[in-house]
GROMACS .gro file of C-alpha atoms in nm:
model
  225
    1UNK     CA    1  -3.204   6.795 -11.470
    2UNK     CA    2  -3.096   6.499 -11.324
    3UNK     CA    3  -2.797   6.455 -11.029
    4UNK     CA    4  -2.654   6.176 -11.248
    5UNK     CA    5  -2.674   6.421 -11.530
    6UNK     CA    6  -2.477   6.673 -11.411
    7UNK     CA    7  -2.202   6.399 -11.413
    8UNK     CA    8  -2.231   6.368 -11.784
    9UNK     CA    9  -1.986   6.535 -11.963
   10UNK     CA   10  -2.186   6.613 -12.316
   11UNK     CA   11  -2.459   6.752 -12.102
   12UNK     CA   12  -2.292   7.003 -11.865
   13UNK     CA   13  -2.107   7.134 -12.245
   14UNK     CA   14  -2.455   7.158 -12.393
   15UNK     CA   15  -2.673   7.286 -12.060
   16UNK     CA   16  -2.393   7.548 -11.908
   17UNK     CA   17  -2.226   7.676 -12.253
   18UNK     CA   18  -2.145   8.072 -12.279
   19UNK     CA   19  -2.421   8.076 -12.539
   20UNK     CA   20  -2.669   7.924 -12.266
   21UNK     CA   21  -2.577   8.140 -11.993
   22UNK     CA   22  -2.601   8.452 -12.239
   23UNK     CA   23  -2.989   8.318 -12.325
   24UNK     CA   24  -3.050   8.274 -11.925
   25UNK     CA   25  -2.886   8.635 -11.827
   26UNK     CA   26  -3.106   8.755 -12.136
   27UNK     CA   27  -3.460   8.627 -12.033
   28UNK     CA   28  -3.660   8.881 -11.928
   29UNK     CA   29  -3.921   8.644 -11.773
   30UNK     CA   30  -3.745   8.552 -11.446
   31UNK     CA   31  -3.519   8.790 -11.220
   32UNK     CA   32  -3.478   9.081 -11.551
   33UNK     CA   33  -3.151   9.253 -11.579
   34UNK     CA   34  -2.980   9.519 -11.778
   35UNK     CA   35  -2.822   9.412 -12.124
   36UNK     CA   36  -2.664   9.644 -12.369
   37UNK     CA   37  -2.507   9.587 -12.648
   38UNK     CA   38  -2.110   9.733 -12.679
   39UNK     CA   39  -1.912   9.774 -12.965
   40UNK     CA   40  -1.550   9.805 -12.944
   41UNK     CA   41  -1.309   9.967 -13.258
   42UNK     CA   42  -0.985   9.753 -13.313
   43UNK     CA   43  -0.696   9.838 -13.081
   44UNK     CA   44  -0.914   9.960 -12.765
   45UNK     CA   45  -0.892   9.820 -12.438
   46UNK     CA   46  -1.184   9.600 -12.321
   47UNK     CA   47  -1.012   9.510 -11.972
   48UNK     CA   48  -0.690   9.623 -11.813
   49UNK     CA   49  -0.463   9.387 -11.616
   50UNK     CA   50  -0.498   9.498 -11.268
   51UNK     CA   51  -0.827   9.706 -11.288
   52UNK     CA   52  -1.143   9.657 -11.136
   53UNK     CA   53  -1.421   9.623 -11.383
   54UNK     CA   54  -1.780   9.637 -11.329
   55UNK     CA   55  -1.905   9.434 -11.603
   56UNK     CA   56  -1.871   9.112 -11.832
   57UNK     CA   57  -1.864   9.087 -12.150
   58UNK     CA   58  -2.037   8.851 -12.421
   59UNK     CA   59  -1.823   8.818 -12.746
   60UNK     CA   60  -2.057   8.794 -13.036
   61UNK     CA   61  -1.797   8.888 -13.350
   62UNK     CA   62  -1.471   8.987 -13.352
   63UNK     CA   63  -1.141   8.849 -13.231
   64UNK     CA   64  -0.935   9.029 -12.894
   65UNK     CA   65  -0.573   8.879 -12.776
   66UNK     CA   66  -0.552   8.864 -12.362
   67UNK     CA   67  -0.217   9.020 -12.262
   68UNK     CA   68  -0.041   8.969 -11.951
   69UNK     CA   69   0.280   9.150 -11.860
   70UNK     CA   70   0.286   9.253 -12.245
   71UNK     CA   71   0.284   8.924 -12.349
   72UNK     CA   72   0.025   8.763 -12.495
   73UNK     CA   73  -0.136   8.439 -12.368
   74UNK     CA   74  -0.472   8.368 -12.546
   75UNK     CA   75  -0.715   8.484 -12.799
   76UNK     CA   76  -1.086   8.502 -12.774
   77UNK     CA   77  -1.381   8.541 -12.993
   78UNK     CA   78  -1.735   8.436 -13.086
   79UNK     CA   79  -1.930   8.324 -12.740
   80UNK     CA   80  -1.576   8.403 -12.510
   81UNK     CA   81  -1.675   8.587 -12.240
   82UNK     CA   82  -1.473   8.874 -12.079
   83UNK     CA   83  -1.447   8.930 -11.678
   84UNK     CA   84  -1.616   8.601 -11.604
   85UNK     CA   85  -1.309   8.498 -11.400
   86UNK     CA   86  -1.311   8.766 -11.156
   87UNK     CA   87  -1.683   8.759 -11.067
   88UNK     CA   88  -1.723   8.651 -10.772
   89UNK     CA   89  -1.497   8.867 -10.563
   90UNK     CA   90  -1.496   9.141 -10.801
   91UNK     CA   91  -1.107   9.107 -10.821
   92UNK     CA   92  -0.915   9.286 -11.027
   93UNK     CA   93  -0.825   9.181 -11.334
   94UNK     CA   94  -0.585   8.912 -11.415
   95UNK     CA   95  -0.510   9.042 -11.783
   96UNK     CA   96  -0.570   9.277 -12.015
   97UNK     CA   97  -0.808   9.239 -12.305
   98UNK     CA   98  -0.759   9.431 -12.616
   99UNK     CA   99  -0.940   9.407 -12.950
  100UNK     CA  100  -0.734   9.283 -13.240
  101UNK     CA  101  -1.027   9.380 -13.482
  102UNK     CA  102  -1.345   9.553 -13.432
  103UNK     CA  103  -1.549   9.357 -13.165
  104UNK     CA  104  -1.934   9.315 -13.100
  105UNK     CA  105  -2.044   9.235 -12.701
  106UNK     CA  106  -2.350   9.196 -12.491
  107UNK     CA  107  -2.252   9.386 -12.157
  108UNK     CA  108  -2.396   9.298 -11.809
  109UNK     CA  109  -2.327   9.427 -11.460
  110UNK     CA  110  -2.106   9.199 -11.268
  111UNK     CA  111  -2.329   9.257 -10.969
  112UNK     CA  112  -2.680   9.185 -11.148
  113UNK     CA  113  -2.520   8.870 -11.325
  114UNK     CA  114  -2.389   8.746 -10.956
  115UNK     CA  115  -2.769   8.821 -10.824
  116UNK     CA  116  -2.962   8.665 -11.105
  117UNK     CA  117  -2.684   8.303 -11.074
  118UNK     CA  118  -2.754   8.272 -10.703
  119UNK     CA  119  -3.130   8.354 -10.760
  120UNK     CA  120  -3.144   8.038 -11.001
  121UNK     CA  121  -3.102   7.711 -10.827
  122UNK     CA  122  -2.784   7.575 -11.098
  123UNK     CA  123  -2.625   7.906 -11.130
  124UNK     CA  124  -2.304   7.792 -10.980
  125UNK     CA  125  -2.266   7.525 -11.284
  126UNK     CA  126  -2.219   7.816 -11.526
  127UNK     CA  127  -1.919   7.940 -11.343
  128UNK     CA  128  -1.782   7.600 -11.294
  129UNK     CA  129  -1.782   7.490 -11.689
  130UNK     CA  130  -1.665   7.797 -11.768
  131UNK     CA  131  -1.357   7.777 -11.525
  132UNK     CA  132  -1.328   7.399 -11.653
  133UNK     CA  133  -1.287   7.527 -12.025
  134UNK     CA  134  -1.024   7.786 -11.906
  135UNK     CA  135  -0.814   7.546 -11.745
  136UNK     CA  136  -0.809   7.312 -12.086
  137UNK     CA  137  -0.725   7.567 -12.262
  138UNK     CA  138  -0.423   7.632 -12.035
  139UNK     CA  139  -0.380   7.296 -12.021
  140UNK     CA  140  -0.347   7.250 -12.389
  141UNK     CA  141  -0.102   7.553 -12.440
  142UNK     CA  142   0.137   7.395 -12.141
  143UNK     CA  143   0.158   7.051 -12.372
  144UNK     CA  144   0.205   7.239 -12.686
  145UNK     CA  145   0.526   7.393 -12.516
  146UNK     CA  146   0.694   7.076 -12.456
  147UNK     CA  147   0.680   7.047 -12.854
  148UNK     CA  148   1.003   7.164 -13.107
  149UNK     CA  149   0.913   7.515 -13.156
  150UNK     CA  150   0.907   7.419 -13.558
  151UNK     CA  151   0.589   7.169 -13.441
  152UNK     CA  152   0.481   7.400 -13.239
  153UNK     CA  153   0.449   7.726 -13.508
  154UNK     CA  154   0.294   7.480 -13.722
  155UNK     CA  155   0.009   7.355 -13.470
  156UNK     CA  156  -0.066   7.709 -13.315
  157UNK     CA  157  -0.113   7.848 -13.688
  158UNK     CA  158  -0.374   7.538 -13.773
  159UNK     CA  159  -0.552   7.596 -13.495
  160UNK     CA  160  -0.557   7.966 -13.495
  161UNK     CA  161  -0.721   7.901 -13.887
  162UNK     CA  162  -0.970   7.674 -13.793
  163UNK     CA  163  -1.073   7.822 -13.495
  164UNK     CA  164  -1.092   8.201 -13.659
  165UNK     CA  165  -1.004   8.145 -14.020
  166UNK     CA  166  -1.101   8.013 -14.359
  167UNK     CA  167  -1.099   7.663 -14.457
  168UNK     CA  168  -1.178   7.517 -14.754
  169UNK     CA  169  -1.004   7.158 -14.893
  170UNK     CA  170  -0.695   7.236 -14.964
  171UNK     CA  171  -0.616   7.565 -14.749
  172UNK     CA  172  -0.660   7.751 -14.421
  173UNK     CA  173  -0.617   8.103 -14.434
  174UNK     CA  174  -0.584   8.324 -14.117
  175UNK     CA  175  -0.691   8.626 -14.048
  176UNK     CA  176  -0.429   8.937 -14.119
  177UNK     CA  177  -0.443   9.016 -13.785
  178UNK     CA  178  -0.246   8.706 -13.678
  179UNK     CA  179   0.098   8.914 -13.778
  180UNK     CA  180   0.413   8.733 -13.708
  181UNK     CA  181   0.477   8.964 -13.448
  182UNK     CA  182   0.170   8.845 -13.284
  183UNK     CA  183   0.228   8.463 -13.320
  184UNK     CA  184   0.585   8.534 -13.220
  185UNK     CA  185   0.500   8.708 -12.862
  186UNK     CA  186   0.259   8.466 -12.812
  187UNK     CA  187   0.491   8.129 -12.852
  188UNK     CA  188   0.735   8.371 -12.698
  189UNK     CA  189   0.986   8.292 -12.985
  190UNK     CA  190   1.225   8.587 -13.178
  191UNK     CA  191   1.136   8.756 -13.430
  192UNK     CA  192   1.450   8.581 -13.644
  193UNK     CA  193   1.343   8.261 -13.568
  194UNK     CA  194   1.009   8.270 -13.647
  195UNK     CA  195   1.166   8.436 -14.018
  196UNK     CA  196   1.353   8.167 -14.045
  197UNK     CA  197   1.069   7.908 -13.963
  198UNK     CA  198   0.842   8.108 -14.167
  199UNK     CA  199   1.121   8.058 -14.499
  200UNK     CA  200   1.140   7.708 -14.417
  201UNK     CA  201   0.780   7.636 -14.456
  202UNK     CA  202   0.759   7.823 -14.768
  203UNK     CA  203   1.051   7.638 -14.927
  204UNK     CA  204   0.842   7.310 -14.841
  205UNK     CA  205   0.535   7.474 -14.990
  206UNK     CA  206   0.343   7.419 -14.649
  207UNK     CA  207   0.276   7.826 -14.646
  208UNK     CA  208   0.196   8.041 -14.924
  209UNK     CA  209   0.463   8.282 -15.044
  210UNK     CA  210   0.227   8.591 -14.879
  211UNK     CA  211   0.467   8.812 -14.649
  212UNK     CA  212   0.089   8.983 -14.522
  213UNK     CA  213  -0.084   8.662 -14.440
  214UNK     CA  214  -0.072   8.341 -14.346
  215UNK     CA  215  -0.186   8.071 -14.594
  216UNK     CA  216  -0.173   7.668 -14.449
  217UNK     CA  217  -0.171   7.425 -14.758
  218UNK     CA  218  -0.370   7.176 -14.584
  219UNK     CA  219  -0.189   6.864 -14.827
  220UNK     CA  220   0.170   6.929 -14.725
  221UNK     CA  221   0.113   6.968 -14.305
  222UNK     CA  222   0.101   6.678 -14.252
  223UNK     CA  223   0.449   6.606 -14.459
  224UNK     CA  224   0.624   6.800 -14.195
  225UNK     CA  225   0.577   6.630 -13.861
   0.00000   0.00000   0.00000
């Protein structure tokens, strides 16, 4: 690759994804290390805030929520990675990661995933598009706070759909998992007032009447920014 390349937005996305570095830390060919796969039942622990842990974790199905201080501050699924963050110092962890449904990884040691990036001469890039993605995605959550929470239940629940969801035309439909307990802690809103959001955007037919799910009718969002 070129040095003007690595410049080039499109190609550091595309050259130092998740999915890339799993297929590099997976090659047998050059500097082999151990890979197992991990499966992880709804509700257990992947990481604990505070904890040192020994290995990373590659996200291949499933969905976990990332706690901090019993709040939660981000979801992750399909080709997240878990304990990235922390590698090089072996720190402990910033958060805690817990599965929200039953979750399917690729584990690696910490210590052979450090050995094999230096060993290969654009290791470091990995790390650094990785941390780049993490701070967008912090980034975006700060600007969605500055919106009325009514925009902001709205946004977080059309993303949440078409990031983990079902889509189709005229609806998105979110996981069950996404309870309004969940959503609440996580825009860090009551309980009564995301009811009483909830009851307003049924009355305007922009959810589905469905008390165990939430269903986005794609034609009337836009109606109610």
């Amino acid at each position: 690759m070129s040095y003007m390349e690595l410049f080039d937005k499109d190609v550091m996305e595309e050259e130092f994804s998740s999915a890339e570095l799993l297929h590099v830390l997976s090659d047998k060919t050059s500097f082999p290390i151990d890979k197992e796969r991990k499966v992880f039942r709804k509700k257990e622990q992947i990481a604990i805030e505070n904890e040192v842990h020994d290995y990373i974790y590659f996200i291949q199905s499933g969905i976990c929520g990332v706690w901090k201080n019993e709040h939660i501050n981000n979801f992750i699924g399909e080709n997240d990675i878990i304990g990235f963050s922390e590698i090089l110092g072996n720190e402990p962890s910033f958060t805690s990661v817990i599965a929200l449904t039953d979750i399917i990884t690729w584990r690696f040691s910490k210590e052979q995933v450090m050995s094999k990036l230096m060993y290969s001469q654009e290791g470091a890039f990995y790390l650094y598009q990785y941390m780049k993605l993490v701070n967008a995605n912090l980034l975006q959550k700060q600007t969605l706070q500055t919106e009325e929470t009514k925009k902001q239940l709205l946004l977080t629940l059309t993303h949440l759909g078409q990031q983990y969801g079902d889509e189709n035309q005229h609806q998105i439909t979110l996981p069950k998992i996404f309870t309004k307990k969940i959503i609440s802690n996580y825009l860090g809103m009551t309980r009564q007032h995301m009811t009483y959001l909830c009851k307003d955007f049924e009355n305007n037919g922009i959810f589905e009447a469905d008390t165990n799910q939430f269903i986005l009718n794609k034609d009337n969002i836009s109606i109610s920014y």
